Short mmCIF file of C-alpha atoms and ligand atoms in Angstrom, two decimals:
data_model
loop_
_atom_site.label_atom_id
_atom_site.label_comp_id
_atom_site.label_asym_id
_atom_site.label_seq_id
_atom_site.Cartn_x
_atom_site.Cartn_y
_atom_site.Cartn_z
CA UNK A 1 -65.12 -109.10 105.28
CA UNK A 2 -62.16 -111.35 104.16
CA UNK A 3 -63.17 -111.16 100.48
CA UNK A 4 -63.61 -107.48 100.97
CA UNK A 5 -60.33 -106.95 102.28
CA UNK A 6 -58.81 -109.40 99.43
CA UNK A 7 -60.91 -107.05 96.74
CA UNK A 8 -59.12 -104.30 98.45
CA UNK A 9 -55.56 -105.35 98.52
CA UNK A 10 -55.27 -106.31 94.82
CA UNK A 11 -55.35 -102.86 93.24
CA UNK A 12 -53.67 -101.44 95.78
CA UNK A 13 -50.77 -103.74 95.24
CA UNK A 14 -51.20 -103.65 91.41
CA UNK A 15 -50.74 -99.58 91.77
CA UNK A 16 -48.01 -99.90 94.30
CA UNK A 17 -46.10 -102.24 91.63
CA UNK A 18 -46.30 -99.83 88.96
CA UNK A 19 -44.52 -96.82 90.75
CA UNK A 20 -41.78 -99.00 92.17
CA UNK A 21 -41.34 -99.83 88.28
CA UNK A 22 -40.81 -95.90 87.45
CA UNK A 23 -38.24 -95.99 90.29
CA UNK A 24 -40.74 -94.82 93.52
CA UNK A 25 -39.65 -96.91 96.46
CA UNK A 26 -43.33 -97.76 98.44
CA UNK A 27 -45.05 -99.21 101.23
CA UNK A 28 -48.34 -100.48 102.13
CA UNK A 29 -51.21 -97.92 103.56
CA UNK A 30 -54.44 -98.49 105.69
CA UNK A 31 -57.49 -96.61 105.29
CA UNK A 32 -56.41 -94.19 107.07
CA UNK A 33 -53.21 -93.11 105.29
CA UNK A 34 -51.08 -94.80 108.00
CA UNK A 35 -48.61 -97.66 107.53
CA UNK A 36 -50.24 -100.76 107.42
CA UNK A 37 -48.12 -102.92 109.28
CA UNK A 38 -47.93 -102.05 112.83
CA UNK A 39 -43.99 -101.80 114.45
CA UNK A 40 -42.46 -105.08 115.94
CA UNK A 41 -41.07 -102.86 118.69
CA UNK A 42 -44.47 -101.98 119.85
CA UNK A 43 -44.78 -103.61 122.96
CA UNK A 44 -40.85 -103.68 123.87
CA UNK A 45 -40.48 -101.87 127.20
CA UNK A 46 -38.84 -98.29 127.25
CA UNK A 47 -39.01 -95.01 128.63
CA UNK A 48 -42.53 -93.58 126.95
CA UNK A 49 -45.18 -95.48 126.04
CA UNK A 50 -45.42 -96.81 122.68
CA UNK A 51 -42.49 -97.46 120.03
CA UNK A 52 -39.42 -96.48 121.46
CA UNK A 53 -37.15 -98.44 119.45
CA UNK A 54 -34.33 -96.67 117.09
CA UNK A 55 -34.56 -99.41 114.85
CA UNK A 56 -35.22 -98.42 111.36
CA UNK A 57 -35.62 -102.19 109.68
CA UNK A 58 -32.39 -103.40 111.24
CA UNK A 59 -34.06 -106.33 113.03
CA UNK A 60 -35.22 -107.78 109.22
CA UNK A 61 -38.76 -107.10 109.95
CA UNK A 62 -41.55 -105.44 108.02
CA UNK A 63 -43.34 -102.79 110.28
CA UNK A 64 -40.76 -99.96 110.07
CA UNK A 65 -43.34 -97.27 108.53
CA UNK A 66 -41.10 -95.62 105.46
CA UNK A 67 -38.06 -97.08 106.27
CA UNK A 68 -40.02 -100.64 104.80
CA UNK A 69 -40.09 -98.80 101.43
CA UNK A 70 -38.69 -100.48 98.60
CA UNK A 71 -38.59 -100.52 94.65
CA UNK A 72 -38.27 -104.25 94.29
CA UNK A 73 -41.45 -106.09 93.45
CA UNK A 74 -40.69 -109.25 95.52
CA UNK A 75 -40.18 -107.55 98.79
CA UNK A 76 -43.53 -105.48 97.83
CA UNK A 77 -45.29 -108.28 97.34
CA UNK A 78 -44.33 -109.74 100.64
CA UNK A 79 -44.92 -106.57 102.79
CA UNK A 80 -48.67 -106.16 100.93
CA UNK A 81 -48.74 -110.48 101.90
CA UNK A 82 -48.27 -109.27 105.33
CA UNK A 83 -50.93 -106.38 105.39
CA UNK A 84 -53.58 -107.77 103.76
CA UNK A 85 -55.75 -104.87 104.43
CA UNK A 86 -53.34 -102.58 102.80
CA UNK A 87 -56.05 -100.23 100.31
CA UNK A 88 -53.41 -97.86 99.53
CA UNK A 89 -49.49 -97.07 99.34
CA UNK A 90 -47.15 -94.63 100.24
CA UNK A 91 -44.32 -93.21 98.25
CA UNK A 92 -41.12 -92.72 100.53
CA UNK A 93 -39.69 -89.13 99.66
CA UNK A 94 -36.01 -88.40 99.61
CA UNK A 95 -34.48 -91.53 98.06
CA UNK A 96 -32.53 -92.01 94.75
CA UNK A 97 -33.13 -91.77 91.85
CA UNK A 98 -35.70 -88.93 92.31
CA UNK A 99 -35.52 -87.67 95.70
CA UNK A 100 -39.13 -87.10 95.70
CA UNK A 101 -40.02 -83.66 97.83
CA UNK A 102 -44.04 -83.80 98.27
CA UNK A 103 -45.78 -80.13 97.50
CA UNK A 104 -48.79 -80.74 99.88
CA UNK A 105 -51.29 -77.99 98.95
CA UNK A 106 -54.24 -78.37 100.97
CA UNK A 107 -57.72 -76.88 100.97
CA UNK A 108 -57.99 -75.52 103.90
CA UNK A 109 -56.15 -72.12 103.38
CA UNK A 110 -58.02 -71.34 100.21
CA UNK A 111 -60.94 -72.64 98.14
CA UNK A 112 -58.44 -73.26 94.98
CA UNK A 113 -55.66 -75.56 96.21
CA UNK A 114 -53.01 -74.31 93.14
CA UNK A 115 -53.73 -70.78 94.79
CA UNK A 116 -51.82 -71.29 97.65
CA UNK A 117 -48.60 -71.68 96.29
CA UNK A 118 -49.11 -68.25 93.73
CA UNK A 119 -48.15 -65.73 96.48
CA UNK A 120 -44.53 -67.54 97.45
CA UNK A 121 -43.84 -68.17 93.66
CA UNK A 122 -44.44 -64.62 93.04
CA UNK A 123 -42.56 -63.31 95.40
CA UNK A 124 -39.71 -65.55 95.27
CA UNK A 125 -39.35 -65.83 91.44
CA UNK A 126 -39.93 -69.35 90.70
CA UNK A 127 -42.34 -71.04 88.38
CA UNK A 128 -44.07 -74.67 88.84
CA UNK A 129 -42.63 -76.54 86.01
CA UNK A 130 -45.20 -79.48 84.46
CA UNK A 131 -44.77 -82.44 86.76
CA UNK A 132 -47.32 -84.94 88.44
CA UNK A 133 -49.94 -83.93 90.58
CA UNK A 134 -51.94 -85.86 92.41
CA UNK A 135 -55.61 -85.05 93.26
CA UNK A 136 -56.62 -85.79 97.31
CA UNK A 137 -59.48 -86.83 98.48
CA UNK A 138 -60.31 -83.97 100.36
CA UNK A 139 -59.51 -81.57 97.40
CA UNK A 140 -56.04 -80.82 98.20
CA UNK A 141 -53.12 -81.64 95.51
CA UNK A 142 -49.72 -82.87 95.65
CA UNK A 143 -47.36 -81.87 93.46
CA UNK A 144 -44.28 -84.21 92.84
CA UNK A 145 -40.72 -82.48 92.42
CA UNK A 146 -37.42 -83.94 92.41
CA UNK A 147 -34.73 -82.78 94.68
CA UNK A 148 -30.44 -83.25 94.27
CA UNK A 149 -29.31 -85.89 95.62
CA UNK A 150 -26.88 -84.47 98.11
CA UNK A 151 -29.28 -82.24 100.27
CA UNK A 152 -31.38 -83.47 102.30
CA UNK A 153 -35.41 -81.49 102.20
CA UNK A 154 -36.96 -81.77 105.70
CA UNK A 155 -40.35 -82.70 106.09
CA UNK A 156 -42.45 -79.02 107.36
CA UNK A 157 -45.47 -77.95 107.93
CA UNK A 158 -46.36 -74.40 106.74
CA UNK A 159 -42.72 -73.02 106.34
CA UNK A 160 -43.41 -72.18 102.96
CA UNK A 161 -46.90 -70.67 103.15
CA UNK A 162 -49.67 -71.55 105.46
CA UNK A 163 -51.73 -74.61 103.93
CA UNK A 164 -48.55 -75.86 102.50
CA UNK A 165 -46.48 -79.14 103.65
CA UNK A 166 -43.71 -80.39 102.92
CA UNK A 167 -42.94 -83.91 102.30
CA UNK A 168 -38.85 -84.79 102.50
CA UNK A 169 -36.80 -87.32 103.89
CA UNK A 170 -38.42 -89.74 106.39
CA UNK A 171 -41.99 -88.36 104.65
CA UNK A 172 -44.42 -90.66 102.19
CA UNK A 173 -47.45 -89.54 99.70
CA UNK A 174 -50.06 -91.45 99.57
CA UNK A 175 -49.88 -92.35 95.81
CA UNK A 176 -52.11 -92.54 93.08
CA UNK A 177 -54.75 -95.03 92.74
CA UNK A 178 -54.77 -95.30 96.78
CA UNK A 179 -58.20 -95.67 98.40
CA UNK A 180 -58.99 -94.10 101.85
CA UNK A 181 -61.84 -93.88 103.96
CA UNK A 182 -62.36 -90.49 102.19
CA UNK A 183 -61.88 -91.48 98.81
CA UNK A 184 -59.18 -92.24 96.00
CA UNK A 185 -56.20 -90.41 95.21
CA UNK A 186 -55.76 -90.01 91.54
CA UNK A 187 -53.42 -88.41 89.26
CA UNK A 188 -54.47 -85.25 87.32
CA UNK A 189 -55.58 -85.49 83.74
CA UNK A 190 -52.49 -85.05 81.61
CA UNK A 191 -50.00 -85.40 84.71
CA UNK A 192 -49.73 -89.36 85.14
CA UNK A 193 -46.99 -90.37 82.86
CA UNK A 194 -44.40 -87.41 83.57
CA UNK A 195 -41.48 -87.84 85.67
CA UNK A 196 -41.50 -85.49 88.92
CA UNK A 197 -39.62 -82.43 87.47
CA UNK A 198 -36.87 -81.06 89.05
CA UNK A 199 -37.68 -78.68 92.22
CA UNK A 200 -36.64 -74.81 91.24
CA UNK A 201 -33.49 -73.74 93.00
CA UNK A 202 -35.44 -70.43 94.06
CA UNK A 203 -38.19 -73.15 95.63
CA UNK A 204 -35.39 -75.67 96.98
CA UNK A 205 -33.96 -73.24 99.03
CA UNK A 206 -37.10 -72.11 100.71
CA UNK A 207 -37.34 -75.98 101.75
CA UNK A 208 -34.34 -76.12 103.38
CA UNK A 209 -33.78 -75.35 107.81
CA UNK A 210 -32.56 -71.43 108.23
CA UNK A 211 -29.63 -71.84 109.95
CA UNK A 212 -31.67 -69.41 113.06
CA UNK A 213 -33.87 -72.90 113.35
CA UNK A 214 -31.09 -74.53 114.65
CA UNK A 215 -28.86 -71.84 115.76
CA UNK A 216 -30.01 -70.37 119.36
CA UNK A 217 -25.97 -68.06 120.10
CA UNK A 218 -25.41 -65.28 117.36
CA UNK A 219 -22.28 -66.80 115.40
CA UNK A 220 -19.10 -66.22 116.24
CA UNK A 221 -17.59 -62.47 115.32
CA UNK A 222 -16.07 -62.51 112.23
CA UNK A 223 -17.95 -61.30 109.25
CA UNK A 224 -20.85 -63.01 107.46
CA UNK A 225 -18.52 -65.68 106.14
CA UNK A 226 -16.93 -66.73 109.12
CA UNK A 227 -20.90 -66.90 110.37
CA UNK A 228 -21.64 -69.71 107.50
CA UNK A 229 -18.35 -71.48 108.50
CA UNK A 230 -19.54 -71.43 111.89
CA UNK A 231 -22.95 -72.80 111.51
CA UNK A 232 -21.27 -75.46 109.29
CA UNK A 233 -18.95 -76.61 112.15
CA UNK A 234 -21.86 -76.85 114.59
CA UNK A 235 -24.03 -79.54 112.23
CA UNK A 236 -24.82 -82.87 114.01
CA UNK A 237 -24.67 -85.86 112.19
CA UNK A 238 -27.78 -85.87 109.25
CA UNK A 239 -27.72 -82.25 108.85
CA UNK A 240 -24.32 -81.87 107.84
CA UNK A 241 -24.76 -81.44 103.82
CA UNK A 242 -27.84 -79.54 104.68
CA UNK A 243 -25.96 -77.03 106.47
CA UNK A 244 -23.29 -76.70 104.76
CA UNK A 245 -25.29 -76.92 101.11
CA UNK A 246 -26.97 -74.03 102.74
CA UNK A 247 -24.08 -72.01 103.59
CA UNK A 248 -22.74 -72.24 100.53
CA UNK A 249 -25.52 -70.94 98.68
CA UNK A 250 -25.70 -67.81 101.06
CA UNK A 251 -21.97 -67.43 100.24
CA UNK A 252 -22.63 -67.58 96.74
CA UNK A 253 -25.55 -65.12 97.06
CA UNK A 254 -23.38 -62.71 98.86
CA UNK A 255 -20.49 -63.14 96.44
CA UNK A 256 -18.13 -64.23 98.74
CA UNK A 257 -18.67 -68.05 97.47
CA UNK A 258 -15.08 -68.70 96.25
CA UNK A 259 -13.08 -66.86 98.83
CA UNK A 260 -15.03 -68.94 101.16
CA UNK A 261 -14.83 -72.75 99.14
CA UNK A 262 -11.16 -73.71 101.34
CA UNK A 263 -13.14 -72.53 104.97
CA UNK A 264 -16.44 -73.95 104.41
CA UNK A 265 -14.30 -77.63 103.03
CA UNK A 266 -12.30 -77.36 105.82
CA UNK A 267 -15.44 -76.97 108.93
CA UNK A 268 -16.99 -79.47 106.41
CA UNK A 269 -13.88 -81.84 107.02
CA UNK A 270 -14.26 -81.15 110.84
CA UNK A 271 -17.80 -82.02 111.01
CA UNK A 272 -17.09 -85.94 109.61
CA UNK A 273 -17.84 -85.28 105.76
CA UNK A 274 -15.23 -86.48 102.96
CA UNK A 275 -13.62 -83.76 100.98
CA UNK A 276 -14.90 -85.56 98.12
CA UNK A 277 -18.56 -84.90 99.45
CA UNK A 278 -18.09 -81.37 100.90
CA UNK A 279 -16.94 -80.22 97.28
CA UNK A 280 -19.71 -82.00 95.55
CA UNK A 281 -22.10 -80.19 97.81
CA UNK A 282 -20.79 -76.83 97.40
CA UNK A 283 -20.10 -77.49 93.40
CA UNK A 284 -24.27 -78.00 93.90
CA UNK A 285 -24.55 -75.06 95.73
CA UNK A 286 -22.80 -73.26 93.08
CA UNK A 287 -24.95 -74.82 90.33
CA UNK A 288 -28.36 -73.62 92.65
CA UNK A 289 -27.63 -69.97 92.69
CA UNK A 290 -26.70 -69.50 88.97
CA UNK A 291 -22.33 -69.70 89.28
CA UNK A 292 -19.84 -71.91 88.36
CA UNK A 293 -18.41 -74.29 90.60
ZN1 ZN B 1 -36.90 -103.36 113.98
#
């Protein structure tokens, strides 16, 4: 069993190592696709049963699912030394340089997995550019796109067609050369040494919350712009370059993008963000839907 286990570790480490080196921040996986290293929380007391700490590796221990993701090959080796019956790893989405967003195209909504994502492409006018795809066990693919580094992609489940999820921030892939008790994941023939292209505005916005989602009172009266400036003021902390990235792009869409650049900086001000960052994000938003910032 030991040896086994040792066997087991080995490659997975090996192939863990190599996408840290092209910049893919990992962690160790069971068999199962789960984190290998169980929580330190999980027996502290609190309201539910189970992990109900908020810590996210701030106690400087290993066992923080994909907030333990890293790119440098010492602290890799030492979380795989700590879960020696890691047979896989996972690729935390949403961090620099790529901010990986996982295309999870299963099987189960149609025989050909690529098939799924035909109807939204068609409809919304984007194309798949060559990137790497990864081949699941169960017959599924992933396809690996990179996203801008101010927005933030939400993991979903289905938003963008059924038999489609999403992997963002807080999400992992199980990458390449990972072994499960179903079988390996491998990268398609011809897709292993390309970097994950960047994710088609048209495609990127379909990723991101509606502001509806979020948004249960009409917004305020006012027009359509003072709506966006509205939804922008009401972000919580984390979703605040979301929103307003999103807003932004509607204004642009609707052509009322620079009339509404002072408004949306200013709720963007109100809401805790830097000018700095609120006109980088709408200069992005700008870039997405085809103007100039
Ligand atoms: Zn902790």
């Amino acid at each position: 069993m030991a040896t086994t286990d040792r066997q087991a570790t080995t490659p997975a480490l090996a192939h863990a190592l190599s996408a840290a080196e092209r910049g893919l921040a990992v962690i160790p996986l069971s068999r199962t696709k789960l984190p290998a290293l169980r929580s330190p929380h999980h027996d502290e007391p609190g309201p539910r049963p189970g992990p109900t700490t908020r810590c996210r590796g701030e106690c400087g221990r290993f066992g923080h699912g994909v907030h333990d993701a890293s790119t440098d090959p010492a602290r890799i080796r030492a979380l795989f030394a700590a879960a020696p019956r890691a047979t896989g790893y996972g690729i935390a989405c949403g961090l620099p340089p790529h901010h990986l967003i996982g295309v999870d195209l299963d099987t189960r909504s149609s025989a050909d997995s690529s098939a799924a994502l035909r109807e939204p492409a068609l409809r919304h006018l984007f194309t798949i550019p060559a990137t790497v795809v990864v081949l699941t066990p169960s017959g599924g693919r992933h396809l690996w796109l990179s996203g801008p580094p101010d927005v933030v992609v939400p993991n979903s489940a289905s938003r963008l067609a059924p038999g489609i999820d999403i992997r963002g921030a807080g999400g992992y892939l199980a990458g390449p050369g990972s072994r499960t008790d179903h079988g390996t994941y491998t990268a398609a023939p011809g897709t292993a040494h390309l970097a994950p292209a960047a994710c088609p505005p048209a495609l990127l916005r379909l990723l991101l919350p509606p502001p509806r989602a979020h948004h249960p009172t009409p917004p305020a009266a006012g027009g359509h712009g003072q709506g966006l400036v509205q939804f922008v003021l009401a972000a919580h902390q984390g979703q605040r370059n979301t929103r307003l990235f999103w807003a932004a792009c509607r204004a642009y869409e609707d052509g009322i993008g620079p009339a509404l650049v002072a408004p949306l900086v200013e709720a963007a001000l109100n809401t805790g963000l830097t000018e700095r960052e609120a006109r980088a994000t709408i200069a992005s938003a700008a870039r997405t839907t085809g103007h100039h910032p």
